[in-house]
Amino acid sequence: MFRLFRPAQKAAPASTGERLVYAVGDIHGRADLLDGLLTRIVADAAPALSRGERPLLVFLGDYVDRGSESKGVLDRLTALLSTPGFEVRTLMGNHEEAMLAFIEDPVANAGWLEFGGGATLASYGVAPPIGRVGPEDLAALGRALSSALPATHLHFLKSLELAVVLGDYVFVHAGLRPGVPLDAQSARDLLWIRQEFLSEKKPFEKVVVHGHTPEEMPYDGPTRIGLDTGAYATGVLTGVRLLGVERTIMQYRLERNRG
Ligand SMILES: [Mn+2]
């Protein structure tokens, strides 16, 4: 008798299959950086596009607030959705959730103004409030934003997705709650989770590509890829290119911070 000896099997590396995929981290009103990174992505994808392939382009949410060009970012993203070539998928970030909530009920959701909403109002030509504002002022701000917001932008905000799955990867804004199956994750966790997700060592059902928690350097690990490099403050917008088992971080930076 002899025994078959099997060496410990290493998990197969995560793959997108044949598909060329790009994911872009938190933009936060930096249309200038979005333009720069998109130019690089389009150039990089040119050979695949010319072969008739349809690369996947995923945006990880937090398009608005903080930076000065939230409207400009949504102008670009809504235009991209109707551009042939790429399959464009856009995730909701907690900042878009807060903006939508403000539009629906500005008095109950005035908290948005405290975490960056003022910059978004200004980008739509609505003067942000100074100091404390009462319910009537909030209602007026909500009406002003609703009338300044193009219908395409409102439709865009309402159509954002919570998660996109491709091959061995899942794309979400913030992360996943450990121990909870992918299809049972709550919207709250997908949009807001931080430490419980970031400190988890065990693999999730799929490798998680996410933004939401800014770090100086992008994080490229076996269980997750973190792409939020705080663009609005650092002037560095980060994405990742995935093809088969290959991963390549892509960045665009501007020395002068206009955020
Ligand atoms: Mn976020």
Tab-separated table of C-alpha atoms and ligand atoms in Angstrom:
chain	number	residue	atom	x	y	z
A	1	MET	CA	0.000	0.000	0.000
A	2	PHE	CA	1.166	3.471	-0.629
A	3	ARG	CA	-0.490	6.731	-0.011
A	4	LEU	CA	-1.075	9.415	-2.509
A	5	PHE	CA	0.568	12.500	-1.157
A	6	ARG	CA	-1.077	15.752	-2.068
A	7	PRO	CA	0.828	18.942	-1.479
A	8	ALA	CA	-1.193	21.665	0.214
A	9	GLN	CA	-3.086	23.386	-2.555
A	10	LYS	CA	-2.740	27.092	-2.892
A	11	ALA	CA	-5.984	28.848	-3.713
A	12	ALA	CA	-6.127	29.788	-7.379
A	13	PRO	CA	-5.486	33.500	-7.828
A	14	ALA	CA	-8.570	35.669	-8.359
A	15	SER	CA	-9.383	36.176	-12.014
A	16	THR	CA	-11.670	38.244	-14.218
A	17	GLY	CA	-11.671	35.429	-16.771
A	18	GLU	CA	-11.055	36.941	-20.194
A	19	ARG	CA	-12.542	40.309	-19.329
A	20	LEU	CA	-10.591	43.559	-19.166
A	21	VAL	CA	-11.840	45.525	-16.152
A	22	TYR	CA	-11.095	48.952	-14.706
A	23	ALA	CA	-12.304	50.242	-11.343
A	24	VAL	CA	-12.001	53.880	-10.204
A	25	GLY	CA	-11.936	54.986	-6.546
A	26	ASP	CA	-13.555	57.946	-4.757
A	27	ILE	CA	-13.593	61.074	-6.957
A	28	HIS	CA	-15.264	63.583	-4.576
A	29	GLY	CA	-15.744	66.478	-6.947
A	30	ARG	CA	-12.349	66.275	-8.632
A	31	ALA	CA	-13.435	66.377	-12.281
A	32	ASP	CA	-9.894	67.379	-13.193
A	33	LEU	CA	-8.462	64.127	-11.821
A	34	LEU	CA	-11.284	62.083	-13.349
A	35	ASP	CA	-10.454	63.539	-16.776
A	36	GLY	CA	-6.801	62.649	-16.312
A	37	LEU	CA	-7.390	59.067	-15.196
A	38	LEU	CA	-10.051	58.466	-17.859
A	39	THR	CA	-7.646	59.596	-20.567
A	40	ARG	CA	-5.187	56.949	-19.355
A	41	ILE	CA	-7.843	54.254	-19.158
A	42	VAL	CA	-9.147	54.983	-22.661
A	43	ALA	CA	-5.602	54.871	-24.064
A	44	ASP	CA	-4.868	51.641	-22.213
A	45	ALA	CA	-8.084	50.037	-23.463
A	46	ALA	CA	-7.606	51.147	-27.080
A	47	PRO	CA	-6.235	47.791	-28.331
A	48	ALA	CA	-9.091	45.860	-26.682
A	49	LEU	CA	-11.668	48.329	-27.997
A	50	SER	CA	-10.259	48.048	-31.506
A	51	ARG	CA	-10.624	44.256	-31.300
A	52	GLY	CA	-14.315	44.801	-30.558
A	53	GLU	CA	-14.046	43.851	-26.888
A	54	ARG	CA	-16.181	45.633	-24.325
A	55	PRO	CA	-14.094	46.409	-21.224
A	56	LEU	CA	-15.938	46.856	-17.937
A	57	LEU	CA	-15.486	50.237	-16.246
A	58	VAL	CA	-16.712	50.354	-12.637
A	59	PHE	CA	-16.911	53.526	-10.556
A	60	LEU	CA	-16.834	52.848	-6.825
A	61	GLY	CA	-19.025	55.744	-5.617
A	62	ASP	CA	-18.488	59.040	-3.745
A	63	TYR	CA	-18.563	61.195	-6.863
A	64	VAL	CA	-19.872	64.293	-5.082
A	65	ASP	CA	-19.005	66.466	-2.043
A	66	ARG	CA	-15.790	67.991	-0.700
A	67	GLY	CA	-14.096	68.801	-4.037
A	68	SER	CA	-15.289	71.808	-6.023
A	69	GLU	CA	-16.673	70.134	-9.164
A	70	SER	CA	-19.359	67.656	-8.123
A	71	LYS	CA	-21.641	68.800	-10.935
A	72	GLY	CA	-18.762	68.423	-13.397
A	73	VAL	CA	-18.124	64.865	-12.220
A	74	LEU	CA	-21.777	63.896	-12.720
A	75	ASP	CA	-21.761	65.615	-16.145
A	76	ARG	CA	-18.872	63.365	-17.164
A	77	LEU	CA	-20.261	60.154	-15.672
A	78	THR	CA	-23.735	60.612	-17.178
A	79	ALA	CA	-22.121	61.293	-20.571
A	80	LEU	CA	-19.926	58.182	-20.232
A	81	LEU	CA	-22.980	55.982	-19.689
A	82	SER	CA	-24.166	56.695	-23.210
A	83	THR	CA	-20.735	56.315	-24.825
A	84	PRO	CA	-20.296	53.079	-26.779
A	85	GLY	CA	-17.233	50.911	-26.164
A	86	PHE	CA	-17.128	50.340	-22.434
A	87	GLU	CA	-19.716	48.725	-20.212
A	88	VAL	CA	-19.982	51.411	-17.525
A	89	ARG	CA	-21.334	50.460	-14.088
A	90	THR	CA	-21.710	53.062	-11.356
A	91	LEU	CA	-21.945	52.198	-7.663
A	92	MET	CA	-23.595	54.277	-4.991
A	93	GLY	CA	-21.393	55.814	-2.313
A	94	ASN	CA	-22.562	57.004	1.081
A	95	HIS	CA	-22.239	60.599	-0.163
A	96	GLU	CA	-24.682	59.997	-3.035
A	97	GLU	CA	-27.037	58.302	-0.566
A	98	ALA	CA	-26.850	61.372	1.690
A	99	MET	CA	-27.393	63.753	-1.240
A	100	LEU	CA	-30.474	61.833	-2.406
A	101	ALA	CA	-31.839	61.781	1.129
A	102	PHE	CA	-31.375	65.556	1.364
A	103	ILE	CA	-33.229	66.069	-1.908
A	104	GLU	CA	-36.101	63.934	-0.622
A	105	ASP	CA	-36.273	65.512	2.850
A	106	PRO	CA	-33.817	68.344	3.503
A	107	VAL	CA	-34.995	68.987	7.046
A	108	ALA	CA	-34.614	65.375	8.207
A	109	ASN	CA	-31.351	64.886	6.310
A	110	ALA	CA	-29.555	68.181	6.912
A	111	GLY	CA	-26.508	66.219	8.102
A	112	TRP	CA	-25.389	66.034	4.474
A	113	LEU	CA	-24.416	69.714	4.637
A	114	GLU	CA	-21.945	68.864	7.380
A	115	PHE	CA	-19.999	66.269	5.457
A	116	GLY	CA	-19.339	67.933	2.159
A	117	GLY	CA	-22.779	68.740	0.762
A	118	GLY	CA	-22.081	72.472	0.790
A	119	ALA	CA	-19.456	72.052	-1.930
A	120	THR	CA	-21.953	70.098	-4.036
A	121	LEU	CA	-24.624	72.793	-3.622
A	122	ALA	CA	-22.103	75.418	-4.733
A	123	SER	CA	-21.177	73.391	-7.826
A	124	TYR	CA	-24.855	73.557	-8.877
A	125	GLY	CA	-24.940	77.315	-8.316
A	126	VAL	CA	-26.797	77.075	-5.001
A	127	ALA	CA	-25.179	79.170	-2.242
A	128	PRO	CA	-24.386	76.868	0.698
A	129	PRO	CA	-25.654	78.032	4.085
A	130	ILE	CA	-23.380	79.761	6.560
A	131	GLY	CA	-23.793	78.770	10.190
A	132	ARG	CA	-26.964	77.323	11.627
A	133	VAL	CA	-30.019	77.122	9.427
A	134	GLY	CA	-33.620	76.520	10.364
A	135	PRO	CA	-36.159	74.189	8.760
A	136	GLU	CA	-37.457	76.848	6.363
A	137	ASP	CA	-33.966	77.606	5.066
A	138	LEU	CA	-33.324	73.877	4.627
A	139	ALA	CA	-36.554	73.410	2.711
A	140	ALA	CA	-35.596	76.344	0.470
A	141	LEU	CA	-32.126	74.846	-0.118
A	142	GLY	CA	-33.735	71.530	-1.053
A	143	ARG	CA	-36.029	73.243	-3.555
A	144	ALA	CA	-33.119	75.239	-5.003
A	145	LEU	CA	-31.025	72.093	-5.462
A	146	SER	CA	-33.919	70.167	-7.006
A	147	SER	CA	-34.499	72.863	-9.586
A	148	ALA	CA	-30.771	73.280	-10.340
A	149	LEU	CA	-30.177	69.519	-10.687
A	150	PRO	CA	-30.505	68.303	-14.294
A	151	ALA	CA	-33.011	65.447	-14.717
A	152	THR	CA	-30.160	63.258	-16.002
A	153	HIS	CA	-28.283	63.762	-12.721
A	154	LEU	CA	-31.297	62.877	-10.582
A	155	HIS	CA	-31.925	59.768	-12.673
A	156	PHE	CA	-28.218	58.876	-12.382
A	157	LEU	CA	-28.296	59.167	-8.576
A	158	LYS	CA	-31.432	57.052	-8.334
A	159	SER	CA	-30.031	54.344	-10.637
A	160	LEU	CA	-26.752	53.704	-8.787
A	161	GLU	CA	-25.993	50.083	-7.868
A	162	LEU	CA	-24.883	48.634	-4.531
A	163	ALA	CA	-22.571	45.902	-5.868
A	164	VAL	CA	-21.193	44.545	-9.134
A	165	VAL	CA	-19.817	41.011	-9.459
A	166	LEU	CA	-17.391	39.956	-12.190
A	167	GLY	CA	-15.460	36.684	-12.101
A	168	ASP	CA	-13.760	36.264	-8.721
A	169	TYR	CA	-14.244	39.940	-7.828
A	170	VAL	CA	-17.005	41.956	-6.206
A	171	PHE	CA	-17.015	45.743	-6.465
A	172	VAL	CA	-18.642	47.739	-3.647
A	173	HIS	CA	-18.259	51.245	-2.221
A	174	ALA	CA	-17.220	50.574	1.379
A	175	GLY	CA	-16.829	46.836	1.959
A	176	LEU	CA	-18.573	43.708	3.223
A	177	ARG	CA	-19.572	42.588	6.703
A	178	PRO	CA	-17.455	39.517	7.561
A	179	GLY	CA	-19.428	36.299	8.004
A	180	VAL	CA	-22.448	37.526	6.051
A	181	PRO	CA	-23.091	35.996	2.593
A	182	LEU	CA	-22.656	38.352	-0.320
A	183	ASP	CA	-26.339	38.320	-1.262
A	184	ALA	CA	-27.387	39.037	2.348
A	185	GLN	CA	-25.208	42.142	2.862
A	186	SER	CA	-27.109	45.242	3.997
A	187	ALA	CA	-27.050	48.495	2.031
A	188	ARG	CA	-25.806	50.192	5.181
A	189	ASP	CA	-22.718	47.962	5.371
A	190	LEU	CA	-22.025	48.133	1.620
A	191	LEU	CA	-22.057	51.935	1.804
A	192	TRP	CA	-20.575	52.678	5.229
A	193	ILE	CA	-18.611	49.803	6.802
A	194	ARG	CA	-15.004	50.485	7.807
A	195	GLN	CA	-13.035	48.790	10.564
A	196	GLU	CA	-14.807	45.439	10.834
A	197	PHE	CA	-14.259	44.976	7.115
A	198	LEU	CA	-10.746	46.395	6.869
A	199	SER	CA	-9.390	44.346	9.776
A	200	GLU	CA	-10.869	41.021	8.585
A	201	LYS	CA	-8.087	38.584	7.667
A	202	LYS	CA	-10.141	35.730	6.236
A	203	PRO	CA	-11.095	35.742	2.561
A	204	PHE	CA	-14.584	36.831	1.534
A	205	GLU	CA	-16.659	34.999	-1.079
A	206	LYS	CA	-14.892	37.120	-3.673
A	207	VAL	CA	-11.977	39.520	-3.659
A	208	VAL	CA	-13.453	42.899	-2.695
A	209	VAL	CA	-12.589	45.996	-4.752
A	210	HIS	CA	-13.637	49.044	-2.739
A	211	GLY	CA	-13.126	52.702	-1.844
A	212	HIS	CA	-14.563	54.751	1.059
A	213	THR	CA	-11.721	54.714	3.575
A	214	PRO	CA	-8.883	56.932	2.363
A	215	GLU	CA	-5.327	55.766	2.700
A	216	GLU	CA	-2.169	57.347	1.426
A	217	MET	CA	-1.342	54.301	-0.674
A	218	PRO	CA	-3.775	52.019	-2.475
A	219	TYR	CA	-4.085	48.625	-0.758
A	220	ASP	CA	-3.535	45.563	-2.940
A	221	GLY	CA	-3.996	42.421	-0.862
A	222	PRO	CA	-5.166	38.830	-1.320
A	223	THR	CA	-8.688	39.493	0.016
A	224	ARG	CA	-9.320	43.104	-0.979
A	225	ILE	CA	-8.148	46.015	-3.107
A	226	GLY	CA	-8.682	49.500	-1.567
A	227	LEU	CA	-8.606	52.390	-4.048
A	228	ASP	CA	-9.558	55.514	-2.051
A	229	THR	CA	-6.515	57.758	-1.956
A	230	GLY	CA	-8.420	60.853	-0.755
A	231	ALA	CA	-8.376	62.526	-4.185
A	232	TYR	CA	-10.070	65.738	-3.047
A	233	ALA	CA	-7.287	66.466	-0.561
A	234	THR	CA	-4.263	64.660	-2.023
A	235	GLY	CA	-4.740	65.318	-5.728
A	236	VAL	CA	-4.272	61.585	-6.387
A	237	LEU	CA	-7.089	59.575	-7.984
A	238	THR	CA	-6.551	55.817	-8.029
A	239	GLY	CA	-7.939	52.989	-10.111
A	240	VAL	CA	-7.040	49.403	-10.870
A	241	ARG	CA	-6.781	47.486	-14.120
A	242	LEU	CA	-7.725	43.816	-13.901
A	243	LEU	CA	-7.240	41.281	-16.690
A	244	GLY	CA	-7.294	37.551	-15.971
A	245	VAL	CA	-5.150	37.183	-12.828
A	246	GLU	CA	-3.177	40.401	-13.456
A	247	ARG	CA	-3.655	43.512	-11.346
A	248	THR	CA	-2.201	46.912	-12.151
A	249	ILE	CA	-2.764	50.023	-10.051
A	250	MET	CA	-3.396	53.122	-12.202
A	251	GLN	CA	-3.129	56.635	-10.780
A	252	TYR	CA	-3.486	60.182	-11.943
A	253	ARG	CA	-2.065	62.986	-9.843
A	254	LEU	CA	-1.954	66.742	-10.001
A	255	GLU	CA	0.699	68.491	-7.961
A	256	ARG	CA	-1.420	71.551	-7.296
A	257	ASN	CA	-4.332	70.688	-5.042
A	258	ARG	CA	-7.488	72.370	-6.269
A	259	GLY	CA	-9.738	70.381	-3.954
B	1	MN	MN	-17.556	56.864	1.229
